[in-house]
Amino acid sequence: MTESEHDIALEDTDRIQGHAALVNNVKAAVALAGAVRSTLGPLGLDKMLVEDGGDVLVTNDGVTVLETAKVDHPTARLLISASSLQDRSARDGTTTTILLTSELLQNSLELVRMGIHPSVILNGYNIALEESLVELKRISKKSELPESELAIVSTSLAGKVELGASKILTSCALEAASVLVGEEGGNDLERLRIKRLQVNNGGIKDSRLVHGLVLAKTRLDSSTPSFSKDGKIAIIDGEFESKKIELDASIEISDTGALKSFHDRNINKLQNVVEHIKSLGVNILIVRDGVAEEAVTPLKNAGIITYRRMERTDIELLSKITGAKPIRNPLKINDIDIGDYSKHSEELIAGVKYTTIEGKKGGGMTFIINGTTPEIRSEIKRVFDDALGVAHRLKRESWILPGGGASHTHLARHLRMYATSQSGREQLAIEAYAAALEIIPRVLAENSGIDPIDALLSLSAAQNNDPENGSWIGLDAKTGQNISMEIAGILDPLFVARHALSGATEAVNSVLRIDDVLWAKQDAQTPDWQNEIDED
Ligand code: ADP
Ligand code: MG
């Protein structure tokens, strides 16, 4: 394409190029970080999000704020995906990721203004990341004691729920994670194996972990047993019905005998299915869809306890924990498709009957979330997800770091020294990277009502004055003191810190590579701060 052809092709777009594009993108990132900044740390405040329809969501979770907010700016969306990725891979550290990204971008803008090319900045940032990851690993410690596991999980809940609730969520998360130790499955195993069931009964403190799958259901026939042990279970992945005659069908049934024989044939068919299932020794039958009226009595007479109308996720979990294979056609169920359960029971919670089935094959649990309002229950669910995610990953990778801004402050000090070993302009980028890391202790101080500059200076000095254990000294946001994070029990997992640094650096990489932003005119979304850019 020639230059003029290019211009024609771009006729329908607004265009921001070069320096202006970077300024624009950085502003979007800073605006976004501003939206979650005040939620960081144990004294971070909650955000109330009001959706179009008037639904209200109160949360302290950075990624939830961002995913709910309707953000149109492409850079902002890029950062939101960095934070969502952090959520998926580490379950925690989402606010940290956004703050780091925005700070790194802001510092790179300063460097660009000094005449340093973005590719040099990228280089320097990547060198700084590599060095940071090595240094983080070096100062990390292995968590072997149950107390440090408790401290890590409760640090991840700090500021999200009050202390009593935090204790329950922490111990349930650790208990659930320990059941899954040694089981095959990817990072998402904990989401798949632990059902979250919200129940309107009592306060947060009544939330509990149940071993087994809990269903908001009762058995099809109340004369079958509500409790049984060590039995066999089959799952029909469809319905247990016979073909019905459509009564408004156009065939005229003159002979009442014909209708009766049709019914009889159907009942016979159902009876055959029941006989088949009974012959397999099945005690509990799970049917994903409906069960024919005519099948209820034969099933009861065969001693089969039946449950119908199941959620797909419940079927999957039940299959995992009992080894039963969901089969569409009941007549095709074979011996090998039958699963084993250890206990089945029913209980009444807040006037609703619930059934629990415990399997013998794999760990499967239900976390029953109590809370007085739906908003509280959904926030508890989000908080528990974080705690469980951290607990689960911690069982696989148990290296820990000091929280309270200690590791970021240490890294900043380390990188400033390290930068001098680089002869090129990258040195400046590494220093900018170091300065960006200090956003974490600064915001932690800010959110605790402590002056961020004083806090940072005194924390750096405290670390510097203790050559041996300085890197573990951090800011206890609740007391304002610089103390050993190990003693204070403010601990972050290494994997959270590592993902946050890599994710933020990666997001910055992609923003810095952008040199040209084209806004399609038909869907013009040029941001409000366009005027500020023009003044720039
Ligand atoms: P994120 O979404 O990044 O996980 P959080 O709001 O959960 O954000 O805050 C996490 C940060 O808060 C971590 O850096 C952690 O070390 C810090 N933190 C937690 N408890 C304390 C505390 N008592 N004092 C200081 N920092 C704390
Ligand atoms: Mg957190």
Coordinates of N, CA, C and O in Angstrom, one line a residue, residues 153-219:
V153 N -2.8 -18.1 54.4 CA -4.2 -18.1 53.9 C -4.9 -16.9 54.6 O -5.7 -16.2 53.9
S154 N -4.7 -16.7 55.9 CA -5.4 -15.6 56.5 C -4.9 -14.2 56.0 O -5.6 -13.3 55.9
T155 N -3.6 -14.1 55.6 CA -3.1 -12.9 55.0 C -3.8 -12.6 53.7 O -4.2 -11.5 53.5
S156 N -4.1 -13.7 53.0 CA -4.8 -13.4 51.7 C -6.3 -13.0 51.9 O -6.9 -12.5 51.0
L157 N -6.8 -13.2 53.1 CA -8.1 -12.7 53.4 C -8.2 -11.4 54.2 O -9.3 -10.9 54.4
A158 N -7.0 -10.9 54.5 CA -7.0 -9.7 55.4 C -7.7 -8.5 54.7 O -7.6 -8.3 53.5
G159 N -8.6 -7.9 55.5 CA -9.4 -6.8 55.0 C -10.6 -7.2 54.2 O -11.4 -6.3 53.9
K160 N -10.8 -8.5 54.0 CA -11.9 -8.9 53.2 C -13.1 -9.3 54.0 O -14.3 -9.1 53.7
V161 N -12.8 -9.9 55.2 CA -13.8 -10.3 56.1 C -13.3 -10.1 57.5 O -12.1 -10.0 57.7
E162 N -14.2 -10.1 58.5 CA -13.8 -9.9 59.9 C -13.1 -11.1 60.4 O -13.2 -12.2 59.8
L163 N -12.4 -10.9 61.5 CA -11.5 -12.0 62.0 C -12.1 -13.3 62.2 O -11.6 -14.4 61.8
G164 N -13.3 -13.4 62.8 CA -14.0 -14.6 63.1 C -14.2 -15.4 61.8 O -14.0 -16.6 61.7
A165 N -14.8 -14.7 60.8 CA -15.1 -15.3 59.6 C -13.8 -15.8 58.9 O -13.8 -16.9 58.3
S166 N -12.8 -15.0 59.0 CA -11.5 -15.3 58.3 C -11.0 -16.6 58.9 O -10.5 -17.4 58.1
K167 N -11.1 -16.8 60.2 CA -10.6 -18.1 60.8 C -11.3 -19.3 60.2 O -10.7 -20.3 59.9
I168 N -12.7 -19.2 60.1 CA -13.5 -20.3 59.6 C -13.1 -20.6 58.1 O -12.8 -21.7 57.7
L169 N -13.0 -19.5 57.3 CA -12.7 -19.6 55.9 C -11.4 -20.2 55.7 O -11.1 -21.1 54.9
T170 N -10.4 -19.8 56.5 CA -9.0 -20.3 56.4 C -9.0 -21.7 56.7 O -8.4 -22.5 56.0
S171 N -9.6 -22.1 57.8 CA -9.5 -23.5 58.2 C -10.2 -24.4 57.3 O -9.7 -25.5 56.9
C172 N -11.4 -24.0 56.7 CA -12.1 -24.8 55.8 C -11.3 -24.9 54.5 O -11.2 -26.0 53.9
A173 N -10.7 -23.8 54.0 CA -9.9 -23.8 52.8 C -8.7 -24.8 52.9 O -8.4 -25.6 52.0
L174 N -8.0 -24.7 54.1 CA -6.9 -25.6 54.3 C -7.3 -27.1 54.4 O -6.6 -28.0 53.8
E175 N -8.4 -27.3 55.0 CA -8.9 -28.7 55.2 C -9.3 -29.3 53.8 O -8.9 -30.4 53.5
A176 N -10.0 -28.4 53.0 CA -10.4 -28.9 51.7 C -9.1 -29.2 50.8 O -9.1 -30.2 50.1
A177 N -8.2 -28.2 50.9 CA -7.0 -28.4 50.1 C -6.2 -29.7 50.5 O -5.7 -30.4 49.6
S178 N -6.2 -30.0 51.8 CA -5.4 -31.2 52.2 C -6.1 -32.5 51.7 O -5.4 -33.4 51.5
V179 N -7.4 -32.5 51.5 CA -8.0 -33.7 51.0 C -7.6 -33.9 49.5 O -7.5 -35.1 49.1
L180 N -7.3 -32.8 48.8 CA -7.0 -33.0 47.4 C -5.5 -33.2 47.1 O -5.1 -33.5 46.0
V181 N -4.7 -33.2 48.2 CA -3.3 -33.4 48.0 C -3.0 -34.8 47.4 O -3.7 -35.8 47.8
G182 N -2.2 -34.8 46.4 CA -1.9 -36.1 45.7 C -2.8 -36.5 44.7 O -2.6 -37.5 44.0
E183 N -3.9 -35.7 44.5 CA -4.9 -36.1 43.4 C -4.4 -35.5 42.1 O -3.8 -34.4 42.0
E184 N -4.7 -36.2 41.0 CA -4.4 -35.7 39.7 C -5.3 -34.6 39.3 O -6.4 -34.5 39.8
G185 N -4.8 -33.7 38.5 CA -5.7 -32.6 38.0 C -4.9 -31.4 38.0 O -4.0 -31.2 38.7
G186 N -5.4 -30.5 37.1 CA -4.6 -29.2 36.9 C -4.9 -28.2 38.1 O -5.4 -28.6 39.2
N187 N -4.6 -27.0 37.8 CA -4.7 -25.9 38.8 C -6.1 -25.7 39.2 O -6.4 -25.1 40.3
D188 N -7.1 -26.1 38.3 CA -8.5 -25.8 38.6 C -9.1 -26.8 39.4 O -10.3 -26.8 39.7
L189 N -8.4 -27.8 39.8 CA -8.9 -29.0 40.6 C -9.8 -28.5 41.7 O -10.9 -29.1 42.0
E190 N -9.3 -27.5 42.5 CA -10.1 -27.1 43.7 C -11.4 -26.5 43.3 O -12.4 -26.6 44.1
R191 N -11.5 -25.9 42.1 CA -12.8 -25.3 41.7 C -13.8 -26.4 41.3 O -15.0 -26.3 41.6
L192 N -13.2 -27.5 40.7 CA -14.1 -28.6 40.3 C -14.5 -29.5 41.4 O -15.6 -30.1 41.3
R193 N -13.7 -29.6 42.4 CA -14.0 -30.6 43.4 C -14.7 -30.0 44.7 O -15.2 -30.8 45.5
I194 N -14.8 -28.7 44.7 CA -15.5 -28.2 45.9 C -16.6 -27.3 45.5 O -16.5 -26.3 44.8
K195 N -17.8 -27.8 45.8 CA -19.0 -27.1 45.4 C -19.2 -26.0 46.4 O -19.0 -26.2 47.6
R196 N -19.7 -24.8 45.9 CA -20.1 -23.8 46.9 C -21.6 -23.7 46.9 O -22.2 -23.4 45.8
L197 N -22.1 -23.9 48.0 CA -23.6 -23.9 48.1 C -24.0 -22.7 49.1 O -23.7 -22.7 50.2
Q198 N -24.8 -21.8 48.5 CA -25.2 -20.7 49.4 C -26.6 -21.0 50.0 O -27.5 -21.4 49.4
V199 N -26.6 -20.8 51.3 CA -27.8 -21.2 52.1 C -28.2 -20.0 53.0 O -27.3 -19.4 53.6
N200 N -29.4 -19.6 52.9 CA -29.9 -18.5 53.7 C -30.2 -19.0 55.1 O -31.4 -19.2 55.5
N201 N -29.2 -19.1 55.9 CA -29.4 -19.7 57.3 C -28.3 -19.3 58.2 O -27.2 -19.8 58.0
G202 N -28.5 -18.4 59.1 CA -27.5 -18.0 60.0 C -26.5 -17.0 59.4 O -26.6 -16.6 58.3
G203 N -25.4 -16.8 60.2 CA -24.4 -15.8 59.7 C -23.2 -16.5 59.1 O -23.2 -17.7 59.0
I204 N -22.2 -15.7 58.7 CA -21.0 -16.2 58.0 C -20.4 -17.3 58.9 O -19.9 -18.3 58.3
K205 N -20.4 -17.1 60.2 CA -19.7 -18.0 61.1 C -20.3 -19.4 61.0 O -19.7 -20.4 61.5
D206 N -21.5 -19.6 60.5 CA -22.1 -20.9 60.5 C -21.7 -21.6 59.2 O -22.1 -22.7 58.9
S207 N -20.9 -21.0 58.3 CA -20.5 -21.6 57.1 C -19.6 -22.8 57.5 O -18.9 -22.8 58.5
R208 N -19.7 -23.9 56.7 CA -18.9 -25.1 57.0 C -18.6 -25.9 55.8 O -19.2 -25.8 54.8
L209 N -17.6 -26.8 56.0 CA -17.2 -27.7 54.9 C -17.8 -29.0 55.1 O -17.6 -29.6 56.2
V210 N -18.4 -29.6 54.1 CA -19.0 -30.9 54.3 C -18.3 -31.8 53.3 O -18.0 -31.5 52.1
H211 N -17.8 -33.0 53.8 CA -17.2 -34.0 52.9 C -18.3 -34.7 52.1 O -19.1 -35.3 52.7
G212 N -18.2 -34.5 50.8 CA -19.3 -35.1 50.0 C -20.0 -34.0 49.2 O -19.8 -32.8 49.4
L213 N -20.9 -34.5 48.3 CA -21.6 -33.5 47.5 C -23.0 -33.3 48.2 O -23.7 -34.2 48.5
V214 N -23.3 -32.0 48.4 CA -24.6 -31.6 49.1 C -25.5 -31.1 48.0 O -25.1 -30.2 47.2
L215 N -26.7 -31.7 47.9 CA -27.7 -31.3 46.9 C -28.9 -30.7 47.6 O -29.3 -31.3 48.7
A216 N -29.5 -29.7 47.1 CA -30.7 -29.1 47.7 C -31.9 -29.9 47.2 O -32.7 -29.5 46.4
K217 N -31.9 -31.2 47.6 CA -32.9 -32.1 47.1 C -33.3 -33.2 48.1 O -32.5 -33.4 49.0
T218 N -34.4 -33.7 48.0 CA -34.8 -34.9 48.8 C -35.1 -36.0 47.8 O -35.3 -35.8 46.6
R219 N -35.2 -37.3 48.3 CA -35.4 -38.4 47.5 C -36.8 -38.4 46.9 O -37.7 -37.8 47.5

